[in-house]
Amino acid sequence: MKKIAEVLISKKFLTAAIAILLAAMFVCEFSARRRVVSAERETYKLGTVVHITAYGSDKKALDAELDAAVNEITRLENLFSVNIASSEISKINSSDRGAGVGAETAAIITEALRIAGETDGAFDPTIEPIVKLWGIATDHPRVPGKGEIEGALPLVDYRRVSVSGGNVSKGAGQKLDLGGIAKGWIADRLSDKLRADGIKSALIDLGGNLSVVGESSERRAWRLGLQRPSSSRGEYFAIIEATDLSVVTSGPYERYFDRDGVRYHHIFDPKTGYPAESDLSSVSIVSKNSADADALCTAFFVMGLEKSVRFLKAHKDISAVLLTKDMKKVYATTNIKDKLTVEDKSMSLEFIGGRGD
Ligand code: ADP
Ligand code: MG
């Protein structure tokens, strides 16, 4: 009898203990959720709209982080911009055979040259003379004459640029334009710093070049939309679920001008000097490394579907989503099968070689 009473008491005790524990967990969870605060900055930098949001529990600390992030963008833009006369890139460009630069400029150029080599020059940071001729991002875009393009093309050749220590050397007259990699490289520095400072959740959007730190404020993967080409911003054809990742997209629809019924866009084929005639309408790369993703998606757009697929089959660690020009077919690497949802039901999805193939 006593034994039975003991069992009953201990059962009651156990049930009560579990109930108290559950209640405590609920209260903790509830107050943790309530404590989440956010800070946000939106500004025009790097020739585009920059938007950074961070979540945490200390609003003051988040504000200080984001102010520092915006200052960091300005500092790096002042080093890398081809449009700022005092930048280190302008120093290289205005020199005859190259110039001495700081460690960061040397690092980003080294990275750009590496991707240029890997993509056989589809991405080429010496594209500046061609970019300048077309003036696409300026108030006076124009279609250059054939002779002008032929005159500028020999200067476009990444193989004649090298970095040694803090020295960048180049062929006479060559000029660099890091517009195809700088946003990614800067996004990496910002997310590294936020992580190092203990920020658990942030979204860095440098004109569509997206990087996320940790999980979203709802404590699950961020859901990042892939912009439907030529539609208004905010219309997505697919969603990528991302935690501590970058998603970068290149397409001909972001910057362009129309002349005599022809559309000229801002991603150039370094072999022709004309806007790349791609059979793709959008390329997205999903990567831990936003600089690589930025440069690679520019390269894939230039390379077109067939070459990009071949490249992806040879580089199984890269994750990509390619949308064909007719917007009917999406190709994605198998290594992001569980992260990708194609929302547009008029598009068919085919997986190509990647990890897990
Ligand atoms: P966005 O800057 O719109 O995100 P991209 O990352 O594709 O787009 O970069 C395009 C920019 O890169 C151009 O504005 C130009 O400065 C530069 N660029 C254009 N074509 C190339 C190329 N083939 N290789 C390297 N850089 C390029
Ligand atoms: Mg790019």
Tab-separated table of C-alpha atoms and ligand atoms in Angstrom:
chain	number	residue	atom	x	y	z
A	1	MET	CA	0.000	0.000	0.000
A	2	LYS	CA	2.758	2.370	0.987
A	3	LYS	CA	4.651	1.485	-2.177
A	4	ILE	CA	1.627	2.278	-4.353
A	5	ALA	CA	1.190	5.634	-2.556
A	6	GLU	CA	4.859	6.435	-3.139
A	7	VAL	CA	4.553	5.662	-6.840
A	8	LEU	CA	1.433	7.808	-7.104
A	9	ILE	CA	3.105	10.690	-5.297
A	10	SER	CA	6.231	10.466	-7.393
A	11	LYS	CA	4.121	10.300	-10.565
A	12	LYS	CA	2.218	13.386	-9.446
A	13	PHE	CA	5.489	15.054	-8.611
A	14	LEU	CA	6.909	14.181	-12.002
A	15	THR	CA	3.871	15.493	-13.834
A	16	ALA	CA	4.005	18.732	-11.855
A	17	ALA	CA	7.726	19.082	-12.518
A	18	ILE	CA	7.224	18.570	-16.241
A	19	ALA	CA	4.378	21.089	-16.290
A	20	ILE	CA	6.524	23.683	-14.485
A	21	LEU	CA	9.392	23.013	-16.867
A	22	LEU	CA	7.172	23.415	-19.930
A	23	ALA	CA	5.730	26.637	-18.553
A	24	ALA	CA	9.226	27.963	-17.864
A	25	MET	CA	10.325	27.052	-21.390
A	26	PHE	CA	7.248	28.770	-22.801
A	27	VAL	CA	7.928	31.939	-20.798
A	28	CYS	CA	11.595	31.936	-21.881
A	29	GLU	CA	10.681	31.399	-25.510
A	30	PHE	CA	7.978	34.059	-25.330
A	31	SER	CA	10.191	36.672	-23.722
A	32	ALA	CA	13.083	35.828	-26.075
A	33	ARG	CA	10.772	36.433	-29.013
A	34	ARG	CA	9.478	39.632	-27.535
A	35	ARG	CA	12.992	40.862	-26.963
A	36	VAL	CA	13.962	40.686	-30.640
A	37	VAL	CA	14.641	44.173	-31.944
A	38	SER	CA	15.911	45.271	-35.322
A	39	ALA	CA	17.916	48.029	-36.931
A	40	GLU	CA	17.825	48.992	-40.564
A	41	ARG	CA	19.780	51.250	-42.909
A	42	GLU	CA	18.958	52.187	-46.479
A	43	THR	CA	21.312	54.337	-48.489
A	44	TYR	CA	22.595	54.894	-52.015
A	45	LYS	CA	26.120	53.549	-52.423
A	46	LEU	CA	28.129	51.526	-54.939
A	47	GLY	CA	25.882	52.985	-57.657
A	48	THR	CA	22.851	51.231	-56.217
A	49	VAL	CA	20.459	51.003	-53.283
A	50	VAL	CA	22.033	49.394	-50.250
A	51	HIS	CA	19.759	47.951	-47.581
A	52	ILE	CA	20.975	46.275	-44.388
A	53	THR	CA	18.788	44.868	-41.614
A	54	ALA	CA	20.030	43.238	-38.426
A	55	TYR	CA	18.135	41.550	-35.591
A	56	GLY	CA	19.154	41.048	-31.981
A	57	SER	CA	18.292	42.045	-28.457
A	58	ASP	CA	20.221	45.310	-28.062
A	59	LYS	CA	18.989	48.104	-30.303
A	60	LYS	CA	21.895	50.423	-29.486
A	61	ALA	CA	24.447	47.765	-30.379
A	62	LEU	CA	22.630	46.971	-33.641
A	63	ASP	CA	22.531	50.656	-34.578
A	64	ALA	CA	26.259	50.970	-33.926
A	65	GLU	CA	26.931	47.852	-36.061
A	66	LEU	CA	24.942	49.169	-38.984
A	67	ASP	CA	26.473	52.640	-38.826
A	68	ALA	CA	29.876	50.964	-38.914
A	69	ALA	CA	28.761	48.790	-41.849
A	70	VAL	CA	27.646	51.815	-43.875
A	71	ASN	CA	30.956	53.586	-43.106
A	72	GLU	CA	32.807	50.462	-44.192
A	73	ILE	CA	31.004	50.440	-47.546
A	74	THR	CA	31.993	54.079	-48.067
A	75	ARG	CA	35.603	53.326	-47.143
A	76	LEU	CA	35.829	50.379	-49.556
A	77	GLU	CA	33.986	52.224	-52.325
A	78	ASN	CA	36.592	54.983	-51.977
A	79	LEU	CA	39.280	52.358	-52.653
A	80	PHE	CA	37.624	50.372	-55.459
A	81	SER	CA	35.427	52.747	-57.442
A	82	VAL	CA	36.454	53.495	-60.988
A	83	ASN	CA	34.358	56.680	-60.732
A	84	ILE	CA	36.224	58.171	-57.753
A	85	ALA	CA	39.367	59.982	-58.899
A	86	SER	CA	41.237	59.370	-55.640
A	87	SER	CA	40.499	55.603	-55.487
A	88	GLU	CA	43.271	53.025	-55.702
A	89	ILE	CA	41.669	51.659	-58.884
A	90	SER	CA	41.852	55.143	-60.441
A	91	LYS	CA	45.495	55.297	-59.337
A	92	ILE	CA	46.191	52.068	-61.246
A	93	ASN	CA	44.123	53.211	-64.217
A	94	SER	CA	45.851	56.577	-64.559
A	95	SER	CA	49.312	55.047	-64.283
A	96	ASP	CA	51.299	53.772	-67.215
A	97	ARG	CA	52.207	50.256	-66.097
A	98	GLY	CA	50.590	49.859	-62.680
A	99	ALA	CA	50.823	51.147	-59.140
A	100	GLY	CA	51.332	50.223	-55.522
A	101	VAL	CA	48.094	49.559	-53.618
A	102	GLY	CA	46.931	48.518	-50.150
A	103	ALA	CA	46.266	44.941	-49.070
A	104	GLU	CA	42.504	45.072	-49.717
A	105	THR	CA	42.816	46.341	-53.276
A	106	ALA	CA	45.519	43.757	-53.958
A	107	ALA	CA	43.221	41.048	-52.538
A	108	ILE	CA	40.133	41.946	-54.582
A	109	ILE	CA	42.168	42.212	-57.807
A	110	THR	CA	43.790	38.837	-57.068
A	111	GLU	CA	40.329	37.326	-56.610
A	112	ALA	CA	39.047	38.948	-59.814
A	113	LEU	CA	42.031	37.609	-61.782
A	114	ARG	CA	41.473	34.114	-60.354
A	115	ILE	CA	37.838	34.047	-61.519
A	116	ALA	CA	38.897	35.522	-64.866
A	117	GLY	CA	41.338	32.619	-65.283
A	118	GLU	CA	38.765	30.011	-64.230
A	119	THR	CA	36.160	31.372	-66.655
A	120	ASP	CA	38.622	31.785	-69.526
A	121	GLY	CA	38.052	35.551	-69.494
A	122	ALA	CA	34.225	35.537	-69.611
A	123	PHE	CA	34.656	37.590	-66.451
A	124	ASP	CA	37.437	40.081	-67.128
A	125	PRO	CA	38.215	42.972	-64.738
A	126	THR	CA	40.107	44.800	-67.528
A	127	ILE	CA	36.743	45.470	-69.243
A	128	GLU	CA	36.911	49.220	-68.332
A	129	PRO	CA	37.709	50.614	-71.818
A	130	ILE	CA	34.595	48.879	-73.179
A	131	VAL	CA	32.393	49.926	-70.231
A	132	LYS	CA	33.567	53.533	-70.764
A	133	LEU	CA	32.774	53.532	-74.502
A	134	TRP	CA	29.160	52.465	-73.927
A	135	GLY	CA	28.550	54.635	-70.839
A	136	ILE	CA	25.563	52.491	-69.878
A	137	ALA	CA	25.355	53.537	-66.237
A	138	THR	CA	25.896	57.218	-67.119
A	139	ASP	CA	23.504	59.967	-68.266
A	140	HIS	CA	24.865	59.664	-71.804
A	141	PRO	CA	24.826	56.047	-72.944
A	142	ARG	CA	25.620	55.536	-76.615
A	143	VAL	CA	26.345	52.881	-79.222
A	144	PRO	CA	30.066	53.174	-80.054
A	145	GLY	CA	31.341	52.855	-83.604
A	146	LYS	CA	32.852	49.547	-84.724
A	147	GLY	CA	36.269	51.178	-84.986
A	148	GLU	CA	36.097	52.443	-81.418
A	149	ILE	CA	35.312	48.966	-80.139
A	150	GLU	CA	38.095	47.425	-82.211
A	151	GLY	CA	40.464	50.040	-80.834
A	152	ALA	CA	39.550	49.296	-77.209
A	153	LEU	CA	39.346	45.500	-77.365
A	154	PRO	CA	43.094	44.737	-77.340
A	155	LEU	CA	43.265	46.434	-73.923
A	156	VAL	CA	40.809	43.907	-72.485
A	157	ASP	CA	43.030	41.048	-71.367
A	158	TYR	CA	43.286	40.027	-67.720
A	159	ARG	CA	46.370	37.876	-68.486
A	160	ARG	CA	48.520	41.002	-68.708
A	161	VAL	CA	47.633	42.108	-65.171
A	162	SER	CA	49.425	40.683	-62.156
A	163	VAL	CA	49.568	41.326	-58.447
A	164	SER	CA	52.757	40.871	-56.488
A	165	GLY	CA	52.722	41.932	-52.869
A	166	GLY	CA	51.270	45.431	-52.910
A	167	ASN	CA	52.097	46.040	-56.566
A	168	VAL	CA	49.676	45.760	-59.457
A	169	SER	CA	51.269	45.726	-62.877
A	170	LYS	CA	49.428	45.879	-66.189
A	171	GLY	CA	49.883	46.367	-69.896
A	172	ALA	CA	50.170	49.979	-71.121
A	173	GLY	CA	46.771	51.652	-71.375
A	174	GLN	CA	44.902	48.878	-69.580
A	175	LYS	CA	42.250	49.870	-67.044
A	176	LEU	CA	40.374	47.974	-64.376
A	177	ASP	CA	36.652	47.977	-63.552
A	178	LEU	CA	35.629	45.940	-60.505
A	179	GLY	CA	31.883	46.583	-60.981
A	180	GLY	CA	31.285	42.862	-61.489
A	181	ILE	CA	32.854	41.722	-58.191
A	182	ALA	CA	33.079	44.645	-55.739
A	183	LYS	CA	29.567	44.353	-54.296
A	184	GLY	CA	30.160	40.682	-53.498
A	185	TRP	CA	33.595	41.317	-52.030
A	186	ILE	CA	32.275	44.130	-49.838
A	187	ALA	CA	29.262	42.006	-48.758
A	188	ASP	CA	31.748	39.362	-47.534
A	189	ARG	CA	33.619	41.907	-45.420
A	190	LEU	CA	30.359	43.198	-43.918
A	191	SER	CA	28.997	39.760	-43.066
A	192	ASP	CA	32.385	38.653	-41.636
A	193	LYS	CA	32.372	41.673	-39.331
A	194	LEU	CA	28.752	41.229	-38.226
A	195	ARG	CA	29.427	37.562	-37.404
A	196	ALA	CA	32.659	38.398	-35.570
A	197	ASP	CA	30.739	40.953	-33.489
A	198	GLY	CA	28.198	38.330	-32.456
A	199	ILE	CA	25.267	39.364	-34.679
A	200	LYS	CA	23.117	36.271	-35.143
A	201	SER	CA	20.702	37.474	-37.797
A	202	ALA	CA	21.184	39.995	-40.605
A	203	LEU	CA	20.370	40.584	-44.248
A	204	ILE	CA	22.773	42.572	-46.411
A	205	ASP	CA	21.355	43.688	-49.740
A	206	LEU	CA	23.809	45.575	-51.943
A	207	GLY	CA	21.599	46.280	-54.953
A	208	GLY	CA	20.318	42.719	-55.205
A	209	ASN	CA	23.602	41.145	-54.140
A	210	LEU	CA	22.268	39.355	-51.063
A	211	SER	CA	24.163	37.940	-48.078
A	212	VAL	CA	22.564	36.614	-44.934
A	213	VAL	CA	24.065	36.182	-41.496
A	214	GLY	CA	22.574	33.304	-39.497
A	215	GLU	CA	18.860	32.625	-39.634
A	216	SER	CA	15.979	35.051	-40.071
A	217	SER	CA	14.339	36.737	-37.083
A	218	GLU	CA	11.771	33.901	-37.089
A	219	ARG	CA	14.652	31.519	-36.444
A	220	ARG	CA	14.458	29.666	-39.693
A	221	ALA	CA	16.313	29.918	-42.986
A	222	TRP	CA	15.950	33.218	-44.805
A	223	ARG	CA	13.709	32.969	-47.838
A	224	LEU	CA	15.374	34.915	-50.630
A	225	GLY	CA	13.449	35.630	-53.821
A	226	LEU	CA	15.052	35.400	-57.249
A	227	GLN	CA	13.869	38.411	-59.214
A	228	ARG	CA	11.763	37.649	-62.257
A	229	PRO	CA	13.625	39.365	-65.129
A	230	SER	CA	11.964	42.472	-66.571
A	231	SER	CA	9.237	42.483	-63.919
A	232	SER	CA	8.985	45.072	-61.223
A	233	ARG	CA	11.158	44.569	-58.161
A	234	GLY	CA	9.681	42.173	-55.659
A	235	GLU	CA	8.284	39.742	-58.253
A	236	TYR	CA	10.042	36.433	-57.838
A	237	PHE	CA	10.154	33.304	-59.957
A	238	ALA	CA	11.895	31.180	-57.331
A	239	ILE	CA	12.811	31.129	-53.660
A	240	ILE	CA	16.116	30.047	-52.128
A	241	GLU	CA	16.264	29.101	-48.466
A	242	ALA	CA	19.526	30.398	-47.067
A	243	THR	CA	21.384	30.377	-43.751
A	244	ASP	CA	24.831	32.024	-43.631
A	245	LEU	CA	24.935	32.212	-47.414
A	246	SER	CA	25.062	34.677	-50.261
A	247	VAL	CA	22.756	34.692	-53.284
A	248	VAL	CA	23.882	36.855	-56.197
A	249	THR	CA	22.019	37.364	-59.450
A	250	SER	CA	23.151	38.824	-62.769
A	251	GLY	CA	20.909	39.621	-65.661
A	252	PRO	CA	20.590	42.052	-68.560
A	253	TYR	CA	17.503	43.698	-67.093
A	254	GLU	CA	19.111	45.776	-64.317
A	255	ARG	CA	20.928	48.400	-66.371
A	256	TYR	CA	20.332	49.078	-70.029
A	257	PHE	CA	19.259	51.657	-72.579
A	258	ASP	CA	17.167	51.382	-75.743
A	259	ARG	CA	18.256	52.861	-79.071
A	260	ASP	CA	16.450	52.403	-82.402
A	261	GLY	CA	14.454	49.502	-81.038
A	262	VAL	CA	17.499	47.624	-79.717
A	263	ARG	CA	18.181	47.054	-76.028
A	264	TYR	CA	21.805	47.400	-74.908
A	265	HIS	CA	22.654	46.126	-71.429
A	266	HIS	CA	25.634	46.393	-69.072
A	267	ILE	CA	27.204	42.919	-69.116
A	268	PHE	CA	29.765	42.815	-71.900
A	269	ASP	CA	31.301	39.955	-73.771
A	270	PRO	CA	35.040	40.673	-73.370
A	271	LYS	CA	35.675	38.874	-76.683
A	272	THR	CA	33.404	41.138	-78.776
A	273	GLY	CA	33.109	44.406	-76.812
A	274	TYR	CA	29.308	44.298	-77.235
A	275	PRO	CA	26.652	43.499	-74.622
A	276	ALA	CA	26.758	39.713	-74.249
A	277	GLU	CA	24.188	37.976	-76.444
A	278	SER	CA	23.237	35.407	-73.874
A	279	ASP	CA	20.642	32.657	-74.112
A	280	LEU	CA	20.101	33.182	-70.378
A	281	SER	CA	17.882	35.832	-68.822
A	282	SER	CA	19.140	35.432	-65.276
A	283	VAL	CA	21.936	33.660	-63.432
A	284	SER	CA	22.035	33.205	-59.656
A	285	ILE	CA	24.881	31.743	-57.651
A	286	VAL	CA	24.425	30.532	-54.087
A	287	SER	CA	27.673	30.505	-52.137
A	288	LYS	CA	29.363	31.155	-48.804
A	289	ASN	CA	31.623	33.510	-50.765
A	290	SER	CA	29.754	36.478	-52.193
A	291	ALA	CA	32.734	37.799	-54.191
A	292	ASP	CA	33.038	34.522	-56.089
A	293	ALA	CA	29.276	34.410	-56.553
A	294	ASP	CA	29.198	37.972	-57.911
A	295	ALA	CA	31.988	37.435	-60.444
A	296	LEU	CA	30.817	33.964	-61.439
A	297	CYS	CA	27.254	34.957	-62.210
A	298	THR	CA	28.492	37.767	-64.450
A	299	ALA	CA	30.731	35.181	-66.176
A	300	PHE	CA	27.930	32.609	-66.562
A	301	PHE	CA	25.688	35.197	-68.153
A	302	VAL	CA	28.421	35.880	-70.738
A	303	MET	CA	29.165	32.152	-71.221
A	304	GLY	CA	25.540	31.224	-71.847
A	305	LEU	CA	23.724	28.014	-70.951
A	306	GLU	CA	25.852	25.331	-72.569
A	307	LYS	CA	29.236	26.565	-71.331
A	308	SER	CA	27.842	27.314	-67.868
A	309	VAL	CA	26.424	23.800	-67.549
A	310	ARG	CA	29.764	22.344	-68.620
A	311	PHE	CA	31.522	24.547	-66.049
A	312	LEU	CA	29.118	23.474	-63.297
A	313	LYS	CA	29.619	19.814	-64.114
A	314	ALA	CA	33.367	20.326	-63.679
A	315	HIS	CA	32.976	22.391	-60.478
A	316	LYS	CA	30.541	20.433	-58.351
A	317	ASP	CA	30.947	22.679	-55.316
A	318	ILE	CA	29.254	25.605	-57.070
A	319	SER	CA	25.486	26.075	-56.654
A	320	ALA	CA	23.615	27.858	-59.427
A	321	VAL	CA	20.178	28.623	-60.834
A	322	LEU	CA	20.020	29.512	-64.530
A	323	LEU	CA	16.903	30.843	-66.244
A	324	THR	CA	16.688	30.614	-70.039
A	325	LYS	CA	16.043	33.676	-72.184
A	326	ASP	CA	12.496	32.550	-73.061
A	327	MET	CA	11.910	32.200	-69.296
A	328	LYS	CA	10.461	28.731	-69.789
A	329	LYS	CA	13.180	26.632	-68.240
A	330	VAL	CA	15.131	26.748	-64.993
A	331	TYR	CA	18.355	24.765	-64.640
A	332	ALA	CA	19.654	24.264	-61.109
A	333	THR	CA	22.501	22.284	-59.590
A	334	THR	CA	21.448	19.230	-57.592
A	335	ASN	CA	23.391	20.515	-54.578
A	336	ILE	CA	20.645	23.077	-53.877
A	337	LYS	CA	17.691	20.778	-54.529
A	338	ASP	CA	16.483	21.098	-50.926
A	339	LYS	CA	16.923	24.894	-50.838
A	340	LEU	CA	15.184	25.848	-54.099
A	341	THR	CA	11.484	26.246	-54.864
A	342	VAL	CA	10.423	27.402	-58.317
A	343	GLU	CA	7.238	29.361	-57.714
A	344	ASP	CA	6.414	30.124	-61.334
A	345	LYS	CA	4.486	27.112	-62.553
A	346	SER	CA	4.950	28.064	-66.213
A	347	MET	CA	8.667	27.265	-65.844
A	348	SER	CA	9.996	23.733	-65.933
A	349	LEU	CA	12.899	22.730	-63.705
A	350	GLU	CA	15.802	20.501	-64.632
A	351	PHE	CA	18.688	19.594	-62.353
A	352	ILE	CA	22.255	19.556	-63.604
A	353	GLY	CA	25.472	18.082	-62.252
A	354	GLY	CA	26.400	19.106	-58.771
A	355	ARG	CA	27.188	17.432	-55.485
A	356	GLY	CA	24.878	14.475	-54.901
A	357	ASP	CA	24.435	13.904	-58.633
B	1	ADP	P1	25.313	44.337	-61.302
B	1	ADP	O1	26.480	45.222	-60.999
B	1	ADP	O2	24.199	45.008	-61.988
B	1	ADP	O3	24.885	43.520	-60.140
B	1	ADP	P2	27.118	42.455	-62.465
B	1	ADP	O4	27.580	41.933	-61.167
B	1	ADP	O5	26.845	41.434	-63.513
B	1	ADP	O6	25.818	43.307	-62.347
B	1	ADP	O7	28.235	43.453	-62.926
B	1	ADP	C1	28.105	44.239	-64.057
B	1	ADP	C2	29.200	45.266	-64.038
B	1	ADP	O8	30.446	44.592	-64.145
B	1	ADP	C3	29.152	46.235	-65.194
B	1	ADP	O9	28.456	47.383	-64.840
B	1	ADP	C4	30.619	46.489	-65.472
B	1	ADP	O10	31.103	47.464	-64.577
B	1	ADP	C5	31.269	45.176	-65.132
B	1	ADP	N1	31.292	44.204	-66.245
B	1	ADP	C6	30.514	44.131	-67.354
B	1	ADP	N2	30.838	43.058	-68.110
B	1	ADP	C7	31.844	42.423	-67.437
B	1	ADP	C8	32.615	41.255	-67.700
B	1	ADP	N3	32.405	40.501	-68.781
B	1	ADP	N4	33.575	40.927	-66.808
B	1	ADP	C9	33.811	41.672	-65.705
B	1	ADP	N5	33.117	42.776	-65.410
B	1	ADP	C10	32.144	43.147	-66.248
B	2	MG	MG	28.693	40.334	-60.812
